[in-house]
Tab-separated table of C-alpha atoms in Angstrom:
chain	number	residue	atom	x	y	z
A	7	UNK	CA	9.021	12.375	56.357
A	8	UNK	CA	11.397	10.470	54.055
A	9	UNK	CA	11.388	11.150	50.415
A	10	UNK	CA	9.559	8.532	48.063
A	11	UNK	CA	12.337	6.631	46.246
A	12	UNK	CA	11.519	6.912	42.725
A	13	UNK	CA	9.719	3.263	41.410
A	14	UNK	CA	12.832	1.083	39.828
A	15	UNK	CA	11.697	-0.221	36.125
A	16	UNK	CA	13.310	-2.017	33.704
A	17	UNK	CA	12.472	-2.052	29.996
A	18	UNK	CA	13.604	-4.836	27.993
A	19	UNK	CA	13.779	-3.688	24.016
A	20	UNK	CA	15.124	-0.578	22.455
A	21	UNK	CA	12.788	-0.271	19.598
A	22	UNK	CA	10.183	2.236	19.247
A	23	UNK	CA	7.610	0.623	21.666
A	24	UNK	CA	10.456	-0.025	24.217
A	25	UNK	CA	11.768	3.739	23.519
A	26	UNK	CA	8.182	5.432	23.681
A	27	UNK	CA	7.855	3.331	27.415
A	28	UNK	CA	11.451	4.337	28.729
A	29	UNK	CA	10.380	8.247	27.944
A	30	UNK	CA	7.285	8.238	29.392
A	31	UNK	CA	7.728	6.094	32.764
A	32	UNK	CA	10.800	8.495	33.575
A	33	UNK	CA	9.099	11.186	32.676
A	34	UNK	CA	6.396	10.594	35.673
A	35	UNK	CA	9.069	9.961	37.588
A	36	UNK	CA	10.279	6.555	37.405
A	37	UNK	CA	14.350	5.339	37.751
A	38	UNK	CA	14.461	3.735	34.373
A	39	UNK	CA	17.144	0.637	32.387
A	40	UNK	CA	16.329	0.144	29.521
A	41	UNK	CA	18.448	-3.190	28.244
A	42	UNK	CA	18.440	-3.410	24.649
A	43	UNK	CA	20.379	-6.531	23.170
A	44	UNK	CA	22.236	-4.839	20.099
A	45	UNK	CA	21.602	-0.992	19.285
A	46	UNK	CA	18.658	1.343	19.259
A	47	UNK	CA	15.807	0.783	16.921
A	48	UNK	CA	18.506	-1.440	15.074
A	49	UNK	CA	15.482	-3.433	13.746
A	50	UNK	CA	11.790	-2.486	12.805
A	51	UNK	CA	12.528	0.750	14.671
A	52	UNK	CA	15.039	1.592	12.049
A	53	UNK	CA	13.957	0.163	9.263
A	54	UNK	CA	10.368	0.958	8.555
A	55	UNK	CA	8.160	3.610	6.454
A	56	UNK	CA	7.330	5.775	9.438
A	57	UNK	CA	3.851	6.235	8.165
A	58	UNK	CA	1.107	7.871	10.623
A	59	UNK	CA	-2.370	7.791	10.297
A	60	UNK	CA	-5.240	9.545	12.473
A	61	UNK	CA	-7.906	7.594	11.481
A	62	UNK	CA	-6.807	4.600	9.313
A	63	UNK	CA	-7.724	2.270	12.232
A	64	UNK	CA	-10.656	3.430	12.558
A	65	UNK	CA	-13.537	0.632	13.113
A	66	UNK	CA	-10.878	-1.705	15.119
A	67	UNK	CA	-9.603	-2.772	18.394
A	68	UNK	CA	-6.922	-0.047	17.829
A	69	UNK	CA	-8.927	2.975	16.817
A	70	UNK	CA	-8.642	5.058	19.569
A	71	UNK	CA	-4.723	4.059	20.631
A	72	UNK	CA	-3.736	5.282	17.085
A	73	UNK	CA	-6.062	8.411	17.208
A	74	UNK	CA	-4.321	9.220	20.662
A	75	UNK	CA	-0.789	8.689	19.304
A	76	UNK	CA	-1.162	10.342	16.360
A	77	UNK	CA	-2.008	13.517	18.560
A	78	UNK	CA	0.655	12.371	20.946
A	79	UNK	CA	3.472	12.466	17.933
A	80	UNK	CA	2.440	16.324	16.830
A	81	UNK	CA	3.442	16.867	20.535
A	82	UNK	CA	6.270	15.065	20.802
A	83	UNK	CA	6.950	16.845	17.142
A	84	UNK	CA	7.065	20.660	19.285
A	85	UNK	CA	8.338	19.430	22.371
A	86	UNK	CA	11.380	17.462	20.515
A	87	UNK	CA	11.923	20.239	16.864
A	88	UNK	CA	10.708	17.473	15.011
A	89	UNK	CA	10.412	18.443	11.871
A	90	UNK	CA	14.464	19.020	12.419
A	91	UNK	CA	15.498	16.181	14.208
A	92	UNK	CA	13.402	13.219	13.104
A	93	UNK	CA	11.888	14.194	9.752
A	94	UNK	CA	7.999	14.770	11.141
A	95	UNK	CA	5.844	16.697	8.934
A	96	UNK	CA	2.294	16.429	7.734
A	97	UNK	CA	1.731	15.393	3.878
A	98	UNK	CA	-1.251	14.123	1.620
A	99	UNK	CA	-1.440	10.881	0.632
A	100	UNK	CA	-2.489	9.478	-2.298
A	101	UNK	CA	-3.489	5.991	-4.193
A	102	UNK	CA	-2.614	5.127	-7.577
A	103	UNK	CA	-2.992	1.805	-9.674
A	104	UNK	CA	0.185	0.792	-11.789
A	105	UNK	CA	-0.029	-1.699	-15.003
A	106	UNK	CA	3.268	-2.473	-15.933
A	107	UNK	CA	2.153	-3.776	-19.402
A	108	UNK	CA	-0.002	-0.578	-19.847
A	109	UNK	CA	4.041	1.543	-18.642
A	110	UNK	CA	5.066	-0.437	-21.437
A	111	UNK	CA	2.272	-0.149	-24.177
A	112	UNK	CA	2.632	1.772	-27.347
A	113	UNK	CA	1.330	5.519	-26.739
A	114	UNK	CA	1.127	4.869	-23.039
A	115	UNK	CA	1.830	8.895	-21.827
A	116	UNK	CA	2.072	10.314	-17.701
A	117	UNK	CA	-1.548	10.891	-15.936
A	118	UNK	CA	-2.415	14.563	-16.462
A	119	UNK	CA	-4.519	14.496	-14.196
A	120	UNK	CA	-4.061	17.086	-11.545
A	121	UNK	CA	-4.375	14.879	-8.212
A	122	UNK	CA	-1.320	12.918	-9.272
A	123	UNK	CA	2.507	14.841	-8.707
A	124	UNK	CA	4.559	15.772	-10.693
A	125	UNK	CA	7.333	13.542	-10.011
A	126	UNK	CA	4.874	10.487	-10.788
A	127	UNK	CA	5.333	10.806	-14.679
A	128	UNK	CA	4.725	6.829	-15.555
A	129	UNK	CA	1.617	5.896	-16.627
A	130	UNK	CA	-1.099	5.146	-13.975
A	131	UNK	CA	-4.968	5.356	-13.175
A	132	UNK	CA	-7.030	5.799	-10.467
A	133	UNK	CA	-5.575	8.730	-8.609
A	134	UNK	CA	-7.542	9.190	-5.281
A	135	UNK	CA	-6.471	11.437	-2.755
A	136	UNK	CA	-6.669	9.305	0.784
A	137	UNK	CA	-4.902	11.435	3.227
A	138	UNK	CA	-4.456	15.279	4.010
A	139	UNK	CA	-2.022	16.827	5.714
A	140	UNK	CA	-4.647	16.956	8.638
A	141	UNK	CA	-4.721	13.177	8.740
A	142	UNK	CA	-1.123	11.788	7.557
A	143	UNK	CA	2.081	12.408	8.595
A	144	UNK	CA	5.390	11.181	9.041
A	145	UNK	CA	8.437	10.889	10.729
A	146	UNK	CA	11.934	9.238	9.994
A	147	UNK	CA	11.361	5.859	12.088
A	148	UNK	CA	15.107	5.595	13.581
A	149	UNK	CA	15.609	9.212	13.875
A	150	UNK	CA	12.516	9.561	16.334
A	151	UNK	CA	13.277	6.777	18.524
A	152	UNK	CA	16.833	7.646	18.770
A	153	UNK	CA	16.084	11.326	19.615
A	154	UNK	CA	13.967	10.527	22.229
A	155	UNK	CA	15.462	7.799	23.434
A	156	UNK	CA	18.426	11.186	23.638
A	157	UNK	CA	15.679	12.955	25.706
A	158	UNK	CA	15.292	10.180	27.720
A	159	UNK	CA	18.481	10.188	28.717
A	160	UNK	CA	19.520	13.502	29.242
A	161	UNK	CA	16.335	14.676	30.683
A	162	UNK	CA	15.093	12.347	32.610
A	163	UNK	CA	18.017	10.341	33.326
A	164	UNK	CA	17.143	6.728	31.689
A	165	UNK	CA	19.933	4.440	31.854
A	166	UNK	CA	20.805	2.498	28.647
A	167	UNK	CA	22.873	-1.031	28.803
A	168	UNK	CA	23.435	-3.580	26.252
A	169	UNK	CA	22.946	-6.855	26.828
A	170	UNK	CA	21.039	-9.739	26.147
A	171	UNK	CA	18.092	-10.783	28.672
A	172	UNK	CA	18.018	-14.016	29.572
A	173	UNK	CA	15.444	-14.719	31.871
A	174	UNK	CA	12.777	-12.474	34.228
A	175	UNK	CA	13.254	-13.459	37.640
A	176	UNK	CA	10.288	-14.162	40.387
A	177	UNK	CA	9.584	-14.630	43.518
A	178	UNK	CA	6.121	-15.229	44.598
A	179	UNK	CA	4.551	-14.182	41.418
A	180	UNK	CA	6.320	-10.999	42.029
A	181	UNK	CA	8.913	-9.826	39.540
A	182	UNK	CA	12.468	-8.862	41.107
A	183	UNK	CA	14.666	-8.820	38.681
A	184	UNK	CA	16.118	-9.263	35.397
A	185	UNK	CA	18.838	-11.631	34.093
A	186	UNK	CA	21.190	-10.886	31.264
A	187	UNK	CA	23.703	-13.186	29.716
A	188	UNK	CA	27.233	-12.594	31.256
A	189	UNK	CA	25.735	-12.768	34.771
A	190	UNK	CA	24.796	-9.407	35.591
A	191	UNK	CA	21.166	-9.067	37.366
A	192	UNK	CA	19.054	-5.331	36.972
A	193	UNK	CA	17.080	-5.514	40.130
A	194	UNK	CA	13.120	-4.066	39.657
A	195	UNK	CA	10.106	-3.589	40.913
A	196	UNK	CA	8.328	-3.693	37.527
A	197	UNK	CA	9.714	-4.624	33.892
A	198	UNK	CA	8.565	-4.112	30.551
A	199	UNK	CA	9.115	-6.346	27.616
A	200	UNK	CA	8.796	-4.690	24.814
A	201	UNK	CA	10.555	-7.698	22.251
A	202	UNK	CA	8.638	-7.599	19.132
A	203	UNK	CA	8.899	-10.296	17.128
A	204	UNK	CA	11.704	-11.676	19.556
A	205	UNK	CA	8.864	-11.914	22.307
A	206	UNK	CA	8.629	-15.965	22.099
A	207	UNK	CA	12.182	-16.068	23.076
A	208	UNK	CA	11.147	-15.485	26.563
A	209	UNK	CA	9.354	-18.614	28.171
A	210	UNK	CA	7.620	-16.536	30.460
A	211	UNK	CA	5.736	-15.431	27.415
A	212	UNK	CA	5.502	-18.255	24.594
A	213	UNK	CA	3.672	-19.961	27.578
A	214	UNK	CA	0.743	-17.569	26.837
A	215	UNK	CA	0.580	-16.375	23.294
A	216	UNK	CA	2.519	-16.395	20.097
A	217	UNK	CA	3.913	-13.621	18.512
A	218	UNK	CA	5.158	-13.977	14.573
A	219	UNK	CA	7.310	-12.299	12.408
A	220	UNK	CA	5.987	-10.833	9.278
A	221	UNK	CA	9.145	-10.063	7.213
A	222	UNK	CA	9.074	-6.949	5.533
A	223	UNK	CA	11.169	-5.083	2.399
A	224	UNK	CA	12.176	-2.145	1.555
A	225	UNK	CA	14.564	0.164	-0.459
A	226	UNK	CA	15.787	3.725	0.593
A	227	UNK	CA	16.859	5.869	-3.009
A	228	UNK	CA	18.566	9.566	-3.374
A	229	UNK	CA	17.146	10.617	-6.259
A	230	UNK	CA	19.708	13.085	-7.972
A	231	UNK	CA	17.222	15.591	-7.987
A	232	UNK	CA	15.208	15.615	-4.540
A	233	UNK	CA	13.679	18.930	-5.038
A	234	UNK	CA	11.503	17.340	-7.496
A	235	UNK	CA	9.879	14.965	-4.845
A	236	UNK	CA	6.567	16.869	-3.479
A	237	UNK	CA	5.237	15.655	-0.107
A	238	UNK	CA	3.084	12.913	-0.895
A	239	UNK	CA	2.586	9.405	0.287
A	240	UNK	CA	1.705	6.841	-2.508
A	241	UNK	CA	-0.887	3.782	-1.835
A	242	UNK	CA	0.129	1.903	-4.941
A	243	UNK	CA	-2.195	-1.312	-6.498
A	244	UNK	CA	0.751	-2.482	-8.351
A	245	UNK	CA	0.065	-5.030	-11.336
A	246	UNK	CA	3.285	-6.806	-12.757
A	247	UNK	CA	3.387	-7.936	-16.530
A	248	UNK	CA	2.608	-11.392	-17.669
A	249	UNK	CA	-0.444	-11.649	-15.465
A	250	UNK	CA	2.132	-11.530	-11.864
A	251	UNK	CA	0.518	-11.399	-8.690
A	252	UNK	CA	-0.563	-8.112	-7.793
A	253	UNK	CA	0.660	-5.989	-4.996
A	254	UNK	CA	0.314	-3.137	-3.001
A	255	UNK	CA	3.840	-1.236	-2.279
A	256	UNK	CA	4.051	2.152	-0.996
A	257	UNK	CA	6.271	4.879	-1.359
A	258	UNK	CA	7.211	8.123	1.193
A	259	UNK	CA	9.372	11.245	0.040
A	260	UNK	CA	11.388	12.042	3.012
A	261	UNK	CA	12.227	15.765	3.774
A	262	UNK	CA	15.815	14.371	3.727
A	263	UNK	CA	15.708	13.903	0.322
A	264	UNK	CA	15.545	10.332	0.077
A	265	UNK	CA	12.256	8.127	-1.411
A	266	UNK	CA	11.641	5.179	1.066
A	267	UNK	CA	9.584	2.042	-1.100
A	268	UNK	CA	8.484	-0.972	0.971
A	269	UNK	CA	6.095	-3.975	0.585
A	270	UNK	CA	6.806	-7.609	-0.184
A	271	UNK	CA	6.213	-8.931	3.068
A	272	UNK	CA	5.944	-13.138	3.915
A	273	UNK	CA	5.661	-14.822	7.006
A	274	UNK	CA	9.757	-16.223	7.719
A	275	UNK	CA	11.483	-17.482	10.670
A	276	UNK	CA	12.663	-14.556	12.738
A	277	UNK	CA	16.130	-15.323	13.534
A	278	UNK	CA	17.989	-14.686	16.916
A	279	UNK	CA	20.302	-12.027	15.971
A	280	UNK	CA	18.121	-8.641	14.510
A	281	UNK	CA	21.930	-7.581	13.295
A	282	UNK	CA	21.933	-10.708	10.528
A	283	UNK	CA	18.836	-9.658	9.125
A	284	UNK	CA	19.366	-9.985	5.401
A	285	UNK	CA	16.962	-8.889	2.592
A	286	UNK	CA	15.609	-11.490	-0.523
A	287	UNK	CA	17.298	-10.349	-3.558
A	288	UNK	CA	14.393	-11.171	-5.634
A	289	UNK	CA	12.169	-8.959	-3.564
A	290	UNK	CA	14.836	-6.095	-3.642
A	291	UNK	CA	14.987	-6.293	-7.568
A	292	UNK	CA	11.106	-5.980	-7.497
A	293	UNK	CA	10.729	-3.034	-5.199
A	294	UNK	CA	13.441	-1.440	-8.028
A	295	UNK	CA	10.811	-1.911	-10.662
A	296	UNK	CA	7.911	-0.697	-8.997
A	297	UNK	CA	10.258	2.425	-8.315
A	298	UNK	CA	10.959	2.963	-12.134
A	299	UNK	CA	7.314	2.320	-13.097
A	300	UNK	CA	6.070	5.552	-10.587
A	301	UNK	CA	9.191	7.778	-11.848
A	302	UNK	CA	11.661	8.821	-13.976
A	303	UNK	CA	13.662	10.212	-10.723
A	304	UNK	CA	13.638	7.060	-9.230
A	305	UNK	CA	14.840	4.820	-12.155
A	306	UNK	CA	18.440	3.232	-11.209
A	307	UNK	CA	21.056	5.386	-12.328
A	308	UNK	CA	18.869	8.621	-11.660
A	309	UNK	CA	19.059	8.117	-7.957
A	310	UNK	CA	21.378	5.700	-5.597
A	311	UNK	CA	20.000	2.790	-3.952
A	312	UNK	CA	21.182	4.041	-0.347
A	313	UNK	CA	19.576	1.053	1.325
A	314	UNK	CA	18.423	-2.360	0.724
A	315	UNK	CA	17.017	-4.451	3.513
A	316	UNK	CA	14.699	-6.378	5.310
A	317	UNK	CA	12.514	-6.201	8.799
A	318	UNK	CA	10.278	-8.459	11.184
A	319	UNK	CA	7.239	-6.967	12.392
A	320	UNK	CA	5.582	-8.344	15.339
A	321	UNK	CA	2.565	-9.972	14.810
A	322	UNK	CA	-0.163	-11.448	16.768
A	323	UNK	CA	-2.629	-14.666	16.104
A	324	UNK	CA	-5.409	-12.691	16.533
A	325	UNK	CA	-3.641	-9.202	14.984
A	326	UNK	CA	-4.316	-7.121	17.906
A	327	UNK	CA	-1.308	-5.935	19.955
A	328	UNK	CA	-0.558	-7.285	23.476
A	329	UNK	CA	-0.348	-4.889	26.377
A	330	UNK	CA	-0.661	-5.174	29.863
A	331	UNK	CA	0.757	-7.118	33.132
A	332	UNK	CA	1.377	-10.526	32.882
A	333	UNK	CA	-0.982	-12.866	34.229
A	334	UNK	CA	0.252	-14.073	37.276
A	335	UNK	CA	2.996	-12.041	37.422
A	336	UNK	CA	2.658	-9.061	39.683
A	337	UNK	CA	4.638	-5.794	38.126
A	338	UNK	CA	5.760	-7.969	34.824
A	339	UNK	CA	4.012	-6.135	31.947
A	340	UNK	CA	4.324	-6.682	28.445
A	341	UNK	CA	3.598	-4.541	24.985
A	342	UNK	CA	4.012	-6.158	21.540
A	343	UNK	CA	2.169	-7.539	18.516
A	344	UNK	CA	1.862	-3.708	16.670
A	345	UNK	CA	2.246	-5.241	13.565
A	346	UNK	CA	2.970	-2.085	10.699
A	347	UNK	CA	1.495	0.708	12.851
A	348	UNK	CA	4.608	0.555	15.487
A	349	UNK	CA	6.094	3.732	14.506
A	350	UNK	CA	2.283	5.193	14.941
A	351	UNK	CA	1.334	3.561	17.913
A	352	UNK	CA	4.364	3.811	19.766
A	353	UNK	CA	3.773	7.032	21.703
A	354	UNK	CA	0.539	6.342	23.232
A	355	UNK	CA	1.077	2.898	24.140
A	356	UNK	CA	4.548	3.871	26.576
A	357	UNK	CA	2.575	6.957	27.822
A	358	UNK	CA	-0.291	4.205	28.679
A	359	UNK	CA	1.803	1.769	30.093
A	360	UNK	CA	3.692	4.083	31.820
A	361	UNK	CA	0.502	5.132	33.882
A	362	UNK	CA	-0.620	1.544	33.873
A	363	UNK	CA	2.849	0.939	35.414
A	364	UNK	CA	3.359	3.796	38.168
A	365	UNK	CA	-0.340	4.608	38.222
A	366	UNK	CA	-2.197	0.978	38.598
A	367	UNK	CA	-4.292	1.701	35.061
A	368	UNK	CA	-4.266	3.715	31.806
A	369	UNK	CA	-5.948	7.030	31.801
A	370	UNK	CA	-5.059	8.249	27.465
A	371	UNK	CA	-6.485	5.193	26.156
A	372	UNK	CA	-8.638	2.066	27.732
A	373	UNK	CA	-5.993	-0.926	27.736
A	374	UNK	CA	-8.814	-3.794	28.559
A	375	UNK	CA	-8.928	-4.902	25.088
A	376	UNK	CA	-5.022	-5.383	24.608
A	377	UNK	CA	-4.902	-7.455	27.938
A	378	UNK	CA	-2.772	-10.632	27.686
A	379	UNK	CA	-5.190	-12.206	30.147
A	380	UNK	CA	-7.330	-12.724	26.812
A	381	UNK	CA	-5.148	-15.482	25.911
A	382	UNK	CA	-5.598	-17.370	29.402
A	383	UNK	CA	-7.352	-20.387	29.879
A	384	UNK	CA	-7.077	-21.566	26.492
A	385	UNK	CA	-8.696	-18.720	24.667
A	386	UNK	CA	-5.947	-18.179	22.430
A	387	UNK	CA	-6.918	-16.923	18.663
């Protein structure tokens, strides 16, 4: 008997939903190209909190997909040395409410109240702890995909070009191939797209559903002395002076040593390059106050700003992501639309599309309620 040629897929997008799929379909076998059109998790990938959750989602579409992957990432965590190559460790998480004219008051003195750390010496109330180290973790966003996008390839034998796609080609309503700019053509028998926000660039798809970019901020400090820095996630309710709209930034220690702060997000056009990507000053200068008003360690001057920038999440119109195949595409399948849980979902959606792809349906987690087909027929959200 001849030997079963191993199933030819291509997976268009090297962030972390694009990485999670490559991993997964090779490792069940698959021959796998995954086309990415600048670097690795050069975008959201790269630039996000890397925040996981067990049970956060709890009550939604996505409760058991996160549950799964947030199982799936201690695994990946013992199988990969994550806690030395990407950053992954458990840590409690707490929420605290910030008044920057109460910081500024006359007599105004640090919480001393036990649930808050150390390293939080500014004023603040509310202290509640909303996480344990049984239920939060994290993981250094561009660190994990890269590494196993590294096991990918040197395991399991993924091929990795760069180039941009240009079109899906197919032939009746089978997919065949795909197109990149320059001319070259990846042949297939199924592709993955895996685009993020830069999913409405492809015809094939704006024809069905939408998918938005939610642009997102954040700073990356060394504090000059990161030993200070416990391992705890802060849930801020942030409340500027002279009555400022209120906000609700958070803050990671990394085991690196660095403090990652993000929030001030707005809806903005994604552009075409994920490379020109360029931060708001205003919103940079805020996420520097909001870093002085939790610590003294994190005032300018006491640690570097390593890192100002700026990120498009991928966002649905009905904020539930989109996975599945195409309708009316045979062997076309798409997975997008995480929103902020991409680094926490990322893992159990390639290891279900991966089955979905080589196996005809999803076995770790029930994909019915991600289907694009929900947007057919004028049923759009």
């Amino acid at each position: 008997m001849e030997e079963q040629q191993p199933k030819r897929v291509v997976v268009c997008g090297g962030g972390v939903i694009g990485v999670c799929t490559a991993y997964f379909l090779a490792k069940k076998g698959a021959a796998v190209t995954l086309i990415e059109k600048s670097s690795v998790a050069c975008a959201a990938s790269g630039k996000a909190g890397g925040f996981l959750a067990f049970d956060w989602c709890d009550g939604g579409a996505v409760s058991k997909l996160a549950r799964a992957s947030f199982n799936l990432h201690r695994s990946l965590a013992q199988e990969l040395d994550g806690p030395r190559s990407y950053g992954y460790r458990p840590l409690d998480t707490i929420s605290l409410s910030i008044n920057e004219e109460q910081r500024h008051s006359a007599g105004s003195t640090p919480s001393s109240n036990p649930a808050v750390p150390s390293w939080v010496d500014r004023p603040c109330r509310n202290p509640r702890t909303i996480g344990t180290t049984a239920t939060t973790a994290q993981v250094h966003p561009q660190l994990f995909t890269r590494t196993l996008l590294s096991a990918a390839v040197d395991k399991h034998g993924v091929e990795v070009v760069i180039g941009k796609v240009e079109s899906v080609e197919v032939e009746g309503g089978r997919v065949v191939s795909v197109a990149l700019q320059g001319g070259r053509v990846v042949g297939a028998e199924a592709v993955v797209l895996t685009l993020g926000p830069w999913s409405s660039r492809l015809p094939l798809l704006s024809s069905l559903f939408r998918v938005s970019g939610l642009k997102a901020h954040s700073i990356v400090l060394e504090p000059k002395e990161p030993d200070a820095i416990t391992p705890h996630a802060l849930f801020l309710s942030y409340y500027p002076s002279h009555g400022g709209e209120p906000m609700d930034p958070e803050v990671y220690p990394r085991p690196t040593g660095e403090v990652y702060i993000c929030g001030m997000s707005a809806d903005a056009e994604v552009p075409d390059d994920p490379e020109s990507i360029v931060a708001d000053p205003e919103s940079i200068r805020t996420l520097k106050r909001v870093a002085g008003n939790v610590s003294s360690h994190l005032v300018e001057g006491e640690a570097r700003v390593k890192a100002e920038q700026a990120c498009f999440l991928p966002c649905t119109d009905d904020g539930v992501p989109i996975i599945g195949e195409v309708p009316g595409v045979k062997g076309c399948f798409v997975a997008t639309g995480h929103s902020c849980w991409g680094i926490l979902n990322g893992p159990a959606t390639g290891a279900a599309v991966a089955e979905l792809v080589l196996d005809g349906c999803a076995s770790i987690v029930d994909l019915t309620v991600f289907s694009p087909s929900r947007f057919v027929g004028g049923r759009r959200r």
